Short mmCIF file of C-alpha atoms and ligand atoms in Angstrom, two decimals:
data_model
loop_
_atom_site.label_atom_id
_atom_site.label_comp_id
_atom_site.label_asym_id
_atom_site.label_seq_id
_atom_site.Cartn_x
_atom_site.Cartn_y
_atom_site.Cartn_z
CA MET A 21 -13.63 72.11 31.85
CA SER A 22 -14.16 68.40 31.35
CA THR A 23 -16.36 67.35 28.44
CA LYS A 24 -18.85 65.78 30.81
CA LEU A 25 -19.23 69.04 32.74
CA GLU A 26 -19.62 71.00 29.49
CA ASN A 27 -22.32 68.63 28.33
CA LEU A 28 -24.18 68.95 31.62
CA HIS A 29 -24.20 72.73 31.32
CA ARG A 30 -25.44 72.50 27.72
CA ALA A 31 -28.39 70.26 28.59
CA PRO A 32 -31.85 71.78 27.99
CA TRP A 33 -33.66 73.54 30.82
CA LYS A 34 -37.45 73.66 30.66
CA HIS A 35 -39.11 76.26 32.85
CA MET A 36 -42.85 76.27 33.45
CA VAL A 37 -45.27 78.56 35.23
CA SER A 38 -46.99 75.63 36.90
CA ILE A 39 -46.66 71.85 36.82
CA ASP A 40 -47.82 69.03 39.08
CA SER A 41 -44.26 68.16 40.12
CA THR A 42 -40.96 68.86 38.38
CA ASN A 43 -39.69 65.40 39.39
CA ALA A 44 -42.84 63.76 38.01
CA TYR A 45 -42.52 65.77 34.79
CA ILE A 46 -39.03 64.39 34.10
CA LEU A 47 -39.99 60.85 35.12
CA ARG A 48 -42.86 60.92 32.58
CA GLN A 49 -40.37 61.53 29.75
CA ASN A 50 -38.36 58.85 28.06
CA CYS A 51 -35.43 59.49 30.37
CA ARG A 52 -33.11 57.06 28.63
CA ASP A 53 -33.25 59.32 25.55
CA LEU A 54 -33.06 62.64 27.36
CA PRO A 55 -29.60 64.14 27.80
CA GLU A 56 -28.04 64.00 31.21
CA GLY A 57 -28.39 67.35 32.96
CA PHE A 58 -31.89 67.94 31.57
CA THR A 59 -33.51 70.35 33.98
CA CYS A 60 -37.10 71.18 34.75
CA SER A 61 -38.18 74.06 37.00
CA ALA A 62 -41.49 75.68 37.79
CA GLN A 63 -42.86 78.75 39.54
CA THR A 64 -45.37 76.62 41.44
CA GLN A 65 -46.20 72.93 41.74
CA THR A 66 -49.74 71.66 42.20
CA HIS A 67 -48.65 68.23 43.50
CA GLY A 68 -45.14 68.79 44.82
CA GLN A 69 -43.75 65.58 46.28
CA GLY A 70 -41.68 65.30 49.43
CA ARG A 71 -39.82 62.37 50.93
CA GLN A 72 -41.80 59.45 52.29
CA ASP A 73 -44.88 60.30 50.20
CA ARG A 74 -45.38 63.65 51.87
CA ILE A 75 -46.74 66.71 50.08
CA TRP A 76 -44.25 69.45 49.27
CA HIS A 77 -46.20 72.71 49.46
CA SER A 78 -45.04 74.76 46.52
CA PRO A 79 -46.40 78.32 46.53
CA GLN A 80 -45.05 81.19 44.42
CA GLY A 81 -41.74 82.45 45.75
CA GLY A 82 -40.08 79.06 46.03
CA LEU A 83 -37.55 77.26 43.91
CA TYR A 84 -38.73 73.95 42.46
CA LEU A 85 -36.13 72.31 40.30
CA SER A 86 -35.33 68.80 39.11
CA ILE A 87 -32.34 67.50 37.20
CA LEU A 88 -31.88 64.22 35.35
CA LEU A 89 -28.52 62.53 35.98
CA LYS A 90 -27.01 59.30 34.71
CA PRO A 91 -24.13 58.54 37.05
CA THR A 92 -21.43 56.15 35.91
CA THR A 93 -20.62 55.53 39.59
CA SER A 94 -21.50 52.03 40.78
CA THR A 95 -25.13 52.09 41.96
CA GLN A 96 -23.92 51.02 45.42
CA TYR A 97 -22.83 54.64 45.89
CA TRP A 98 -26.05 56.24 44.70
CA SER A 99 -27.42 56.41 48.22
CA LEU A 100 -24.79 59.10 48.81
CA PHE A 101 -26.18 61.39 46.15
CA PRO A 102 -28.83 63.07 48.35
CA PHE A 103 -26.00 64.31 50.59
CA ILE A 104 -24.23 65.87 47.62
CA ALA A 105 -27.42 67.57 46.53
CA ALA A 106 -28.05 68.98 50.01
CA LEU A 107 -24.48 70.25 50.26
CA ALA A 108 -24.66 71.85 46.81
CA ALA A 109 -27.96 73.52 47.73
CA ALA A 110 -26.56 74.84 51.03
CA GLU A 111 -23.51 76.28 49.28
CA ALA A 112 -25.59 77.82 46.51
CA ILE A 113 -27.87 79.53 49.04
CA GLU A 114 -24.91 80.92 50.96
CA MET A 115 -23.34 82.19 47.77
CA ALA A 116 -26.61 83.91 46.81
CA ALA A 117 -27.25 85.23 50.34
CA PRO A 118 -23.89 85.50 52.15
CA ASP A 119 -25.53 86.52 55.45
CA LEU A 120 -27.17 83.08 55.77
CA THR A 121 -25.71 79.88 57.20
CA ILE A 122 -27.49 76.69 56.23
CA SER A 123 -27.40 73.62 58.48
CA LEU A 124 -28.25 70.12 57.39
CA LYS A 125 -30.42 67.52 59.05
CA TRP A 126 -29.88 63.93 58.00
CA PRO A 127 -30.53 62.82 55.43
CA ASN A 128 -30.97 66.00 53.41
CA ASP A 129 -33.06 68.73 54.99
CA LEU A 130 -31.88 72.33 54.67
CA LEU A 131 -32.37 74.26 57.89
CA LEU A 132 -32.18 77.84 59.05
CA ASP A 133 -32.26 78.16 62.83
CA MET A 134 -33.70 74.61 63.07
CA LYS A 135 -36.55 75.48 60.71
CA LYS A 136 -36.90 73.73 57.38
CA THR A 137 -36.23 75.88 54.36
CA GLY A 138 -35.53 73.22 51.76
CA GLY A 139 -35.44 69.53 50.95
CA ILE A 140 -34.25 67.04 48.37
CA LEU A 141 -36.14 64.21 46.72
CA ILE A 142 -34.13 61.70 44.70
CA GLN A 143 -36.01 59.19 42.55
CA SER A 144 -34.13 56.61 40.55
CA ALA A 145 -34.62 53.89 37.99
CA MET A 146 -32.19 50.98 37.92
CA GLY A 147 -31.58 48.43 35.18
CA ALA A 148 -29.34 48.44 32.14
CA ALA A 149 -29.22 52.25 31.80
CA PRO A 150 -29.88 53.57 35.30
CA TYR A 151 -30.69 57.21 36.01
CA LEU A 152 -31.83 59.42 38.83
CA VAL A 153 -33.91 62.56 39.13
CA CYS A 154 -32.71 64.99 41.75
CA GLY A 155 -35.47 67.34 42.91
CA VAL A 156 -34.70 70.34 45.08
CA GLY A 157 -37.27 72.54 46.78
CA ILE A 158 -36.22 75.76 48.54
CA ASN A 159 -38.61 78.20 50.18
CA ILE A 160 -37.14 81.53 49.16
CA ASP A 161 -39.75 84.18 49.74
CA CYS A 162 -42.90 82.40 50.83
CA PRO A 163 -45.02 83.76 53.70
CA SER A 164 -45.15 81.21 56.53
CA ASP A 165 -48.97 81.05 56.39
CA LYS A 166 -48.57 79.24 53.03
CA PHE A 167 -47.30 76.19 54.90
CA PRO A 168 -49.22 73.89 57.23
CA PRO A 169 -48.14 74.13 60.87
CA ARG A 170 -45.55 71.58 61.95
CA MET A 171 -44.62 70.86 65.53
CA LEU A 172 -41.00 70.15 64.84
CA PHE A 173 -38.77 71.86 62.28
CA PRO A 174 -41.52 74.25 61.10
CA ALA A 175 -41.26 75.51 57.55
CA THR A 176 -39.56 78.81 56.96
CA SER A 177 -38.14 80.65 53.99
CA LEU A 178 -34.89 82.46 53.26
CA GLY A 179 -36.72 85.79 53.26
CA ALA A 180 -37.47 85.41 56.98
CA PHE A 181 -33.73 85.47 57.70
CA THR A 182 -32.27 87.95 55.24
CA PRO A 183 -33.28 91.34 53.87
CA LYS A 184 -31.42 90.41 50.66
CA THR A 185 -33.64 87.59 49.46
CA PRO A 186 -32.06 86.02 46.37
CA ALA A 187 -34.02 85.98 43.12
CA VAL A 188 -35.39 82.53 42.30
CA GLU A 189 -33.76 82.38 38.83
CA SER A 190 -30.35 83.41 40.09
CA LEU A 191 -30.43 80.87 42.93
CA ALA A 192 -31.61 78.18 40.51
CA ARG A 193 -28.61 78.82 38.23
CA LYS A 194 -26.16 78.76 41.13
CA LEU A 195 -27.69 75.58 42.45
CA ARG A 196 -27.48 73.83 39.11
CA ASN A 197 -23.82 74.85 38.68
CA HIS A 198 -22.89 73.73 42.19
CA LEU A 199 -24.72 70.47 41.77
CA PHE A 200 -22.94 69.69 38.52
CA ASN A 201 -19.54 70.45 40.06
CA HIS A 202 -20.20 68.25 43.08
CA TYR A 203 -21.59 65.54 40.84
CA ILE A 204 -18.36 65.35 38.83
CA TYR A 205 -16.28 65.11 42.03
CA TRP A 206 -18.60 62.50 43.49
CA GLU A 207 -18.36 60.30 40.41
CA ASN A 208 -14.61 60.11 40.94
CA SER A 209 -14.58 59.96 44.71
CA PRO A 210 -17.99 59.01 46.16
CA ASP A 211 -17.27 59.88 49.81
CA TYR A 212 -15.20 63.06 49.34
CA PHE A 213 -17.98 65.24 50.75
CA LEU A 214 -18.39 63.59 54.17
CA ASP A 215 -16.38 66.12 56.21
CA ASP A 216 -18.13 69.11 54.63
CA TRP A 217 -21.51 67.52 55.19
CA GLU A 218 -20.70 66.65 58.82
CA SER A 219 -19.53 70.18 59.55
CA ARG A 220 -23.07 71.40 58.77
CA SER A 221 -24.94 68.61 60.55
CA VAL A 222 -27.21 69.64 63.44
CA ILE A 223 -27.29 66.20 65.04
CA THR A 224 -23.69 65.05 65.51
CA ASP A 225 -23.06 64.07 69.17
CA ARG A 226 -26.66 64.89 70.07
CA LEU A 227 -29.26 62.64 71.60
CA ILE A 228 -31.80 62.07 68.83
CA THR A 229 -35.06 60.21 68.34
CA ILE A 230 -35.72 58.65 64.94
CA LYS A 231 -39.00 57.32 63.64
CA GLN A 232 -38.60 54.29 61.38
CA SER A 233 -41.19 51.97 59.87
CA GLU A 234 -40.25 49.36 62.48
CA GLY A 235 -40.55 51.75 65.44
CA VAL A 236 -38.81 54.56 67.24
CA LEU A 237 -35.10 54.54 68.02
CA GLN A 238 -33.27 56.78 70.45
CA GLY A 239 -29.53 57.25 70.75
CA ILE A 240 -26.57 59.55 70.29
CA CYS A 241 -25.70 60.41 66.73
CA ARG A 242 -22.05 59.62 66.01
CA GLY A 243 -21.97 60.92 62.47
CA ILE A 244 -22.52 59.34 59.08
CA ARG A 245 -20.71 56.35 57.71
CA LYS A 246 -18.97 56.34 54.31
CA ASP A 247 -22.09 54.76 52.80
CA GLY A 248 -24.42 57.46 54.17
CA PHE A 249 -25.84 55.35 57.00
CA LEU A 250 -26.41 57.23 60.23
CA LEU A 251 -24.38 55.90 63.17
CA ILE A 252 -26.32 55.77 66.43
CA GLU A 253 -25.03 54.78 69.83
CA THR A 254 -28.00 53.24 71.65
CA SER A 255 -28.44 51.50 74.99
CA GLN A 256 -28.57 48.23 72.99
CA GLY A 257 -25.31 48.91 71.19
CA ASN A 258 -24.24 50.77 68.06
CA LYS A 259 -26.56 50.83 65.08
CA ALA A 260 -26.28 52.07 61.51
CA ILE A 261 -29.53 53.11 59.89
CA CYS A 262 -30.34 54.05 56.32
CA THR A 263 -33.89 55.45 56.53
CA GLY A 264 -36.00 57.27 59.03
CA ASP A 265 -37.17 60.65 60.21
CA ILE A 266 -35.51 62.51 63.04
CA ILE A 267 -38.36 63.62 65.28
CA GLU A 268 -36.43 65.01 68.22
CA ILE A 269 -33.00 66.52 68.77
CA GLY A 270 -31.73 66.72 72.35
CA GLU A 271 -28.61 67.63 74.28
CA ILE A 272 -25.01 67.22 73.15
CA ILE A 273 -23.27 64.17 74.64
CA HIS A 274 -19.56 63.91 73.95
CA GLY A 275 -17.67 60.67 74.51
CA SER A 276 -19.33 57.36 75.27
CA SER A 277 -22.70 57.35 77.02
CA ASP A 278 -21.60 54.34 79.20
C1 LIG B 322 -38.48 66.66 51.34
O1 LIG B 322 -39.44 65.99 51.69
O2 LIG B 322 -37.79 67.30 52.14
C2 LIG B 322 -38.10 66.72 49.87
C3 LIG B 322 -38.78 67.83 49.14
C4 LIG B 322 -38.39 67.92 47.68
C5 LIG B 322 -39.23 68.92 46.92
C6 LIG B 322 -38.75 69.12 45.51
S1 LIG B 322 -39.48 70.53 44.75
C7 LIG B 322 -38.84 70.05 43.21
C8 LIG B 322 -39.03 68.55 43.12
N1 LIG B 322 -40.35 68.23 42.65
C9 LIG B 322 -41.07 67.61 43.57
O3 LIG B 322 -42.25 67.25 43.43
N2 LIG B 322 -40.36 67.44 44.68
C10 LIG B 322 -39.03 67.97 44.54
#
């Protein structure tokens, strides 16, 4: 095992019954002095944070875990990290519950049968000693009435799809191990994961609608670029986008739409 990987595994892990947000907890610390790999998890979160300032509902029965990382990779590649985290989470879930198959929705939603069972929130600080906090939320055994209704990609939990629901602690350990392994690979080869990620994607070659701050875009998804941008074939030409929310997934369209 490389020294870096050993050090990651040795980093402290603080578990709490309840906290506002495991990401926020780490970000409140003096992260530059905390060891890389420092982990915070909680049984529930009172102010769980999702992407794009959304609330992450965090009842009992879910996994809420955040890890501090200090990549040596050039920061230009950091936008790829959410993909690594999603892949690591998908693999950890399947290892813990082999009867499940997790799909991914760009950029980093974990899906079961097109329903959302997990998500990733990466928050970073740049500067002389940059770091990131990788937060993962997975609904493991949470009744669906604990989540607000959503029209598209409604929330679900692993327990709705398997009689062998994994224990939160055991899944948390697997996830942390997988994430560390992927992290080490990624530091050496930032785009190594693209094929694995693509093979789980629910949108490749499908007509999709994406909501962005500047409006709504529709086109056929042609995969992700080496920098994590989503490639979209639109009636106005090909576009590569870095942020947005997929709000609709339509039919498969192979080949060019012309
Ligand atoms: C998303 O919007 O899909 C991302 C959700 C990320 C939730 C996790 S739970 C652990 C960590 N702490 C937070 O407050 N958010 C992340």
